[in-house]
Amino acid sequence: MKPCNLTTGAVCALMLISLATAAQMPTDTLPKAVRPGQPDTTFPVQRVKDTIVPKEAADAGDTAIIMKGSSDLGGVVITSRKPLVQVKAGRTIVNVENSVMAEGSNALEILERSPGVNVDKDGNISLKGKPGVTVMLNGKLTYLSERELSQLLKGTPSGNIARIEIMTAPSAKYDAAGNSGIINIVMKKQNKAGLNGSVNGNYGVTRKSRAGGGASLNYRAGKINVYGSYDYWNRGEIEYLDFERKFYENNIPDRVSVQQTATDEPLSTHTFKAGIDYTLNEKNTIGLLMNGSAGTYSNISRTDNLLSRYHGGILTHTVSESENHERWGNYNYNLNFLHRFDTKGHELSADLDYSGNTFRSNQFLHTLFLGHNGLTSQRKGRIPSNTDVYVFKTDYARPLGEKAKLEAGLKGSFVNSDNNLAYDTLQANGHWVKDLSATNHFRYKEVISAAYLNFRKEFTGFTLQAGLRGEHTFTEGRQITIDSLVKRNYFQLFPSLSLEKPLDDNNKLQLAYSRRVSRPGYEELNPFRVFRDPYLYFEGNPFLQPELTHTVELSHDYKSMLVTTLNYSSTSDVMNWMTGQVDSINTTYERPVNLRRFTSYGISLSATLEPLPWWAFNGFVNVFHNAYKDEGLDNSITAWTIYLQNTIKLPADFSAELNGYYESASNYGSAVSRPYHTISLGIQKLLLNKKATVKLAFSDIFRTKNYNQRINSNGVDMKMLIRPDSRVLNLSVTYRFGKHFESRERSSGSEDLRGRVRSGG
C-alpha cells in the first residue's frame, strides 16, 4: 500500500485524527510526523492482515486495523464491531459471535432466533413462511436426512458458530437444492498470527440441567496455519405432548382418543475439528481438514391413552413406555486447493470431500392394557443406517475488466445409504417374532452431476447478474425385503437472474428470479414404519417426486438500513408430511406425499438502526399468504411474523440484549397452528482486559413457546399441543489467550492468499 501524503488531501488527515482519538492521545503528544498541518510529511499506513483483532485480544467479533509508522507511535488500533444483523437485498447475515444470547444454545436454537427463520416442532426449517430450506455447513451440503440433520444441529454448540448467512435469492454458483433458499452456517476459525486460542464453559437450567465446554487452538506463522478444536455438550430436556384424535364410523364421529405423553430426552455430543493450511508460494495454497461429531440421544417416554366412545363410555385404557436410544458419528475429510492468477480476483479452487455417517437406533415399546387382566404388548426395533458421501467441486472466477466478472464451475456428488430396519414383537409364548409388516432393508444411491456459468456486469445505471446451472440426477431406491426397485433419471436447468438499479446515493432496487428444486431424502423414500406408540407411526414413500419452485423477489434498499421485499413463489409437486388414519384399528400415521401446488406471496421489512449511540435495533416483519392445494385439500391462510432484537451498551464493559418473536396462526399442508410468542434477555460483561467474556442469558422467559396445532382434513380430526423445554437460564464464560505479533513486512500476495483460504473451520 502506498504511503499517505498529508498535503494531498484531507482524507489522510481525518484518518490520523481518528487514530489519535481512538487511542485517547492528545494531539500535542503525537509524534511530529503525524500532527495535522505538517507539510511534506508522509506517514506509511498499512493494514496488517495477519492481525485481525486488537493486540489486547478484544471482544470476539471486533475487527481491528493496526496502523504502523514512526516507532514513537507504536501500534494504534481502531476497533469496529460488526452489527448483530446485517441485511441486504436477498441476503441476511447474523453475526452469532456478537450475540449475548448465543452461548449455551445449539445451532437449531440459534436458527430459531434468526430473522425470517422458523423451526417447527419436528425441527423442520422454513424461511419467510416457506418450507424447503437447504442447510449448509461452511458452504457444504450435509447430505443427511431431516432427522439426522436435526440431531447434528442440536449437537452443534452455538459457541462454535461465527455467523449465519440467509440467502433467499442465491446465484447459480450455489446448489439448486432449497426451494425457499439457503442457510449457510459458518463456523469460527482463526486468522490471527502466532499462537492463539480460547476455552469456554457453560451451564444451564431448564426442567433439567445442561452443561458444556470446549477449547480451540490456532498456530499461524510463515507459510503454515494449524488449527483444532473440541467441544462437549450434555443437554437435558423434558417435553410434554397432548393429542386428541377422533375416529369415524360411516363418516360419523364414533370414538375419541385422548393421549398424554411426557418425554425425557438427554443429548450428549462431541464435536471436533483439526486442519492445516500450507502456502506453497504466492499463488498456491493447499489445505487439509478433518471435522466431525459423535453423540447419543435418547427419547424415554410414558404415554397414557384413553379411547372412549364419542358420546361416553371407555373402550380401552393403555399405558405405554417407550425407549429410543440413538447414537451417531459424522466424520468429514476435506482436501482443498486455491490458485490465484496475476489479476486480482482471478482464481481457481478445488475441493475433494468424503463424509462417513453412521446412525444406530434401538427402540423398545411396552404397552399395558388396563382392565384386560394384565394384557401387554411389546415391540422392539433396530435401525442401523450407514451413509457415505463423496463430493468433488471446482470453481473458476475471472474478472473481465473492472466492472464485469465471469464464474464457472463443476460439481459431482455420490451418496450411498444403507438402512436395515428390523422389528420384533413378543408373542404370548414368550418368543420374539419378526414383524414382517414393519421390517424392511432399504438401500439408496444418488448421483448428481452439475455445471454452472454465472456472469455479472455493471452497466451505466444498473448491474446485471445472470446464471444458468444444469444438474443431472440419478437415484435408485431398492427395497430388498420385498424386492422392489424405484429409479429416477433426469436432467434439469436452473436459471437465475438479478437486476440492481441505484436510484440515488441512498436508494436502490433489486429484482431477482430463480428456479430451484427440493429432492426427497432417503428417509422420506424409505417405506419403513417407526412407531411412537401402538396407535401412531410414521412411514416413508418410495414414489415421492422432487418439487420445483419458481421464485421472484423485488427489493428496495435504503442505506442498507431499511430493506423492503415483495416475494412470490409457486411450487409444483410440493412434498408434505400428511396425516392419515385407519379408523378400523384406531391408528393414526404420517407419511410424505406430493401435493399438487403450493403458492406463497408476501412482503417483508428489515430494519437495522442505531437510534442512540448506545442502542442498536434490528427488526424484521414478514406478512405472507400460503396456499396448499390438492384433491380434497384447500388450506390457505394469511400469516405474519415479527422479530425484534435490541442490543444496549452499558457502562463498565457491560452490554445487554433483549429479543422478542411473535408468529400468528399459520399453516403447513393440512395443519393449522395457533399463534405463539417468546421473549428472551441476556447480559454480558468483559473482563481481564477484554480477554474474558461472561454471559447470562434467559431464553423464553415466560415459557410461551408452545406448538398448538389442529388438523381437520380428509377424514382426520386431530388436535396437538407440544410444550418443549424452551425456558433456559444459562451462564457461560469464555477466555481468549494468545500471542499477537505484527509482521515487519507489508502485506504480500502470499499473506493475502493465506487469509482467503477456505479452511473449513
mmCIF file of C-alpha atoms in Angstrom, residues 329-486:
data_model
loop_
_atom_site.group_PDB
_atom_site.id
_atom_site.type_symbol
_atom_site.label_atom_id
_atom_site.label_comp_id
_atom_site.label_asym_id
_atom_site.label_seq_id
_atom_site.Cartn_x
_atom_site.Cartn_y
_atom_site.Cartn_z
ATOM 1 C CA GLY A 329 -20.959 -40.498 14.166
ATOM 2 C CA ASN A 330 -20.368 -37.942 11.437
ATOM 3 C CA TYR A 331 -16.793 -37.708 10.100
ATOM 4 C CA ASN A 332 -15.785 -35.363 7.287
ATOM 5 C CA TYR A 333 -12.489 -35.071 5.402
ATOM 6 C CA ASN A 334 -11.667 -32.232 3.017
ATOM 7 C CA LEU A 335 -8.694 -31.533 0.752
ATOM 8 C CA ASN A 336 -8.778 -28.074 -0.844
ATOM 9 C CA PHE A 337 -6.580 -26.139 -3.240
ATOM 10 C CA LEU A 338 -6.566 -22.484 -4.274
ATOM 11 C CA HIS A 339 -4.612 -20.947 -7.143
ATOM 12 C CA ARG A 340 -4.597 -17.230 -7.699
ATOM 13 C CA PHE A 341 -3.562 -15.802 -11.054
ATOM 14 C CA ASP A 342 -1.799 -12.483 -11.551
ATOM 15 C CA THR A 343 -5.008 -10.468 -11.829
ATOM 16 C CA LYS A 344 -6.817 -9.686 -8.592
ATOM 17 C CA GLY A 345 -9.936 -11.852 -8.251
ATOM 18 C CA HIS A 346 -8.776 -14.283 -10.950
ATOM 19 C CA GLU A 347 -8.609 -17.650 -9.213
ATOM 20 C CA LEU A 348 -9.208 -21.372 -9.459
ATOM 21 C CA SER A 349 -10.231 -23.528 -6.487
ATOM 22 C CA ALA A 350 -10.910 -27.219 -5.986
ATOM 23 C CA ASP A 351 -12.352 -29.302 -3.132
ATOM 24 C CA LEU A 352 -12.424 -33.038 -2.564
ATOM 25 C CA ASP A 353 -14.687 -34.231 0.257
ATOM 26 C CA TYR A 354 -15.586 -37.516 1.886
ATOM 27 C CA SER A 355 -18.165 -37.874 4.634
ATOM 28 C CA GLY A 356 -18.891 -41.064 6.545
ATOM 29 C CA ASN A 357 -22.062 -41.150 8.639
ATOM 30 C CA THR A 358 -23.264 -43.902 10.943
ATOM 31 C CA PHE A 359 -26.593 -43.916 12.760
ATOM 32 C CA ARG A 360 -27.936 -46.538 15.176
ATOM 33 C CA SER A 361 -31.297 -46.616 16.893
ATOM 34 C CA ASN A 362 -32.596 -49.212 19.332
ATOM 35 C CA GLN A 363 -36.274 -48.950 20.189
ATOM 36 C CA PHE A 364 -38.403 -50.687 22.777
ATOM 37 C CA LEU A 365 -42.139 -50.232 23.240
ATOM 38 C CA HIS A 366 -44.091 -51.820 26.100
ATOM 39 C CA THR A 367 -47.858 -51.295 26.342
ATOM 40 C CA LEU A 368 -50.115 -52.336 29.236
ATOM 41 C CA PHE A 369 -53.856 -52.638 28.543
ATOM 42 C CA LEU A 370 -55.535 -51.672 31.812
ATOM 43 C CA GLY A 371 -58.654 -53.590 32.748
ATOM 44 C CA HIS A 372 -57.762 -56.544 30.491
ATOM 45 C CA ASN A 373 -56.264 -58.893 33.078
ATOM 46 C CA GLY A 374 -52.761 -57.570 32.625
ATOM 47 C CA LEU A 375 -52.703 -57.919 28.819
ATOM 48 C CA THR A 376 -49.488 -56.447 27.408
ATOM 49 C CA SER A 377 -47.917 -55.761 24.012
ATOM 50 C CA GLN A 378 -44.172 -55.480 23.454
ATOM 51 C CA ARG A 379 -42.231 -54.436 20.379
ATOM 52 C CA LYS A 380 -38.541 -53.802 19.767
ATOM 53 C CA GLY A 381 -36.754 -52.362 16.780
ATOM 54 C CA ARG A 382 -33.239 -51.897 15.462
ATOM 55 C CA ILE A 383 -32.461 -49.193 12.892
ATOM 56 C CA PRO A 384 -28.880 -49.259 11.651
ATOM 57 C CA SER A 385 -28.060 -46.690 8.959
ATOM 58 C CA ASN A 386 -24.810 -46.002 7.106
ATOM 59 C CA THR A 387 -24.321 -43.181 4.624
ATOM 60 C CA ASP A 388 -21.195 -42.434 2.580
ATOM 61 C CA VAL A 389 -20.851 -39.196 0.625
ATOM 62 C CA TYR A 390 -18.175 -38.342 -1.964
ATOM 63 C CA VAL A 391 -18.021 -34.848 -3.482
ATOM 64 C CA PHE A 392 -15.696 -33.146 -5.951
ATOM 65 C CA LYS A 393 -16.085 -29.457 -6.760
ATOM 66 C CA THR A 394 -14.070 -26.907 -8.715
ATOM 67 C CA ASP A 395 -14.786 -23.190 -9.202
ATOM 68 C CA TYR A 396 -13.215 -20.674 -11.553
ATOM 69 C CA ALA A 397 -13.576 -16.882 -11.314
ATOM 70 C CA ARG A 398 -12.210 -14.343 -13.814
ATOM 71 C CA PRO A 399 -12.689 -10.547 -13.748
ATOM 72 C CA LEU A 400 -13.473 -9.066 -17.148
ATOM 73 C CA GLY A 401 -12.165 -5.581 -16.668
ATOM 74 C CA GLU A 402 -13.110 -3.556 -13.622
ATOM 75 C CA LYS A 403 -16.883 -3.920 -13.907
ATOM 76 C CA ALA A 404 -17.521 -7.492 -15.016
ATOM 77 C CA LYS A 405 -16.866 -10.960 -13.665
ATOM 78 C CA LEU A 406 -17.349 -14.456 -15.006
ATOM 79 C CA GLU A 407 -17.719 -17.537 -12.786
ATOM 80 C CA ALA A 408 -17.928 -21.175 -13.796
ATOM 81 C CA GLY A 409 -17.736 -24.491 -12.013
ATOM 82 C CA LEU A 410 -18.289 -28.231 -11.942
ATOM 83 C CA LYS A 411 -19.533 -30.471 -9.146
ATOM 84 C CA GLY A 412 -20.152 -34.159 -8.725
ATOM 85 C CA SER A 413 -21.625 -35.927 -5.687
ATOM 86 C CA PHE A 414 -22.257 -39.579 -4.905
ATOM 87 C CA VAL A 415 -24.396 -40.708 -1.947
ATOM 88 C CA ASN A 416 -24.768 -44.316 -0.841
ATOM 89 C CA SER A 417 -27.117 -45.097 2.071
ATOM 90 C CA ASP A 418 -27.911 -48.465 3.633
ATOM 91 C CA ASN A 419 -30.799 -48.794 6.141
ATOM 92 C CA ASN A 420 -31.817 -52.157 7.588
ATOM 93 C CA LEU A 421 -34.820 -51.821 9.886
ATOM 94 C CA ALA A 422 -35.903 -54.844 11.884
ATOM 95 C CA TYR A 423 -38.940 -55.004 14.216
ATOM 96 C CA ASP A 424 -39.827 -57.911 16.513
ATOM 97 C CA THR A 425 -42.963 -58.476 18.586
ATOM 98 C CA LEU A 426 -43.263 -60.575 21.741
ATOM 99 C CA GLN A 427 -45.678 -63.458 21.432
ATOM 100 C CA ALA A 428 -47.795 -64.974 24.213
ATOM 101 C CA ASN A 429 -45.387 -67.929 24.415
ATOM 102 C CA GLY A 430 -42.539 -65.543 25.322
ATOM 103 C CA HIS A 431 -40.766 -65.751 21.946
ATOM 104 C CA TRP A 432 -39.822 -62.755 19.838
ATOM 105 C CA VAL A 433 -41.122 -62.976 16.249
ATOM 106 C CA LYS A 434 -40.122 -60.738 13.339
ATOM 107 C CA ASP A 435 -42.827 -58.241 12.342
ATOM 108 C CA LEU A 436 -42.821 -58.560 8.557
ATOM 109 C CA SER A 437 -45.210 -55.629 8.119
ATOM 110 C CA ALA A 438 -42.655 -53.190 9.561
ATOM 111 C CA THR A 439 -39.272 -54.803 8.793
ATOM 112 C CA ASN A 440 -37.516 -53.521 5.685
ATOM 113 C CA HIS A 441 -33.994 -53.351 4.242
ATOM 114 C CA PHE A 442 -33.616 -50.232 2.081
ATOM 115 C CA ARG A 443 -30.632 -49.108 0.018
ATOM 116 C CA TYR A 444 -30.451 -45.735 -1.679
ATOM 117 C CA LYS A 445 -27.995 -44.342 -4.217
ATOM 118 C CA GLU A 446 -27.875 -40.813 -5.578
ATOM 119 C CA VAL A 447 -25.522 -39.314 -8.158
ATOM 120 C CA ILE A 448 -25.757 -35.621 -9.056
ATOM 121 C CA SER A 449 -23.541 -34.030 -11.723
ATOM 122 C CA ALA A 450 -23.689 -30.241 -12.049
ATOM 123 C CA ALA A 451 -22.153 -27.377 -14.026
ATOM 124 C CA TYR A 452 -22.829 -23.677 -13.822
ATOM 125 C CA LEU A 453 -21.995 -20.391 -15.505
ATOM 126 C CA ASN A 454 -22.561 -17.052 -13.819
ATOM 127 C CA PHE A 455 -21.948 -13.570 -15.264
ATOM 128 C CA ARG A 456 -22.058 -10.209 -13.504
ATOM 129 C CA LYS A 457 -21.537 -6.783 -15.081
ATOM 130 C CA GLU A 458 -22.022 -3.175 -14.064
ATOM 131 C CA PHE A 459 -23.630 -1.181 -16.843
ATOM 132 C CA THR A 460 -24.393 2.516 -16.843
ATOM 133 C CA GLY A 461 -27.194 2.886 -14.321
ATOM 134 C CA PHE A 462 -27.705 -0.781 -13.373
ATOM 135 C CA THR A 463 -25.957 -4.078 -12.577
ATOM 136 C CA LEU A 464 -26.891 -7.382 -14.201
ATOM 137 C CA GLN A 465 -26.202 -10.870 -12.888
ATOM 138 C CA ALA A 466 -27.316 -13.865 -14.909
ATOM 139 C CA GLY A 467 -26.574 -17.517 -14.332
ATOM 140 C CA LEU A 468 -27.507 -20.964 -15.516
ATOM 141 C CA ARG A 469 -26.970 -24.213 -13.643
ATOM 142 C CA GLY A 470 -27.541 -27.662 -15.072
ATOM 143 C CA GLU A 471 -27.920 -30.721 -12.835
ATOM 144 C CA HIS A 472 -28.275 -34.349 -13.849
ATOM 145 C CA THR A 473 -29.786 -36.551 -11.140
ATOM 146 C CA PHE A 474 -29.786 -40.322 -10.893
ATOM 147 C CA THR A 475 -31.389 -42.065 -7.903
ATOM 148 C CA GLU A 476 -32.053 -45.683 -7.088
ATOM 149 C CA GLY A 477 -34.122 -46.847 -4.141
ATOM 150 C CA ARG A 478 -34.125 -50.609 -3.574
ATOM 151 C CA GLN A 479 -36.355 -52.327 -1.021
ATOM 152 C CA ILE A 480 -34.500 -55.605 -0.577
ATOM 153 C CA THR A 481 -37.086 -57.175 1.726
ATOM 154 C CA ILE A 482 -39.883 -57.065 -0.858
ATOM 155 C CA ASP A 483 -37.591 -56.925 -3.935
ATOM 156 C CA SER A 484 -38.787 -53.545 -5.181
ATOM 157 C CA LEU A 485 -36.742 -51.005 -7.177
ATOM 158 C CA VAL A 486 -37.584 -47.369 -7.951
#
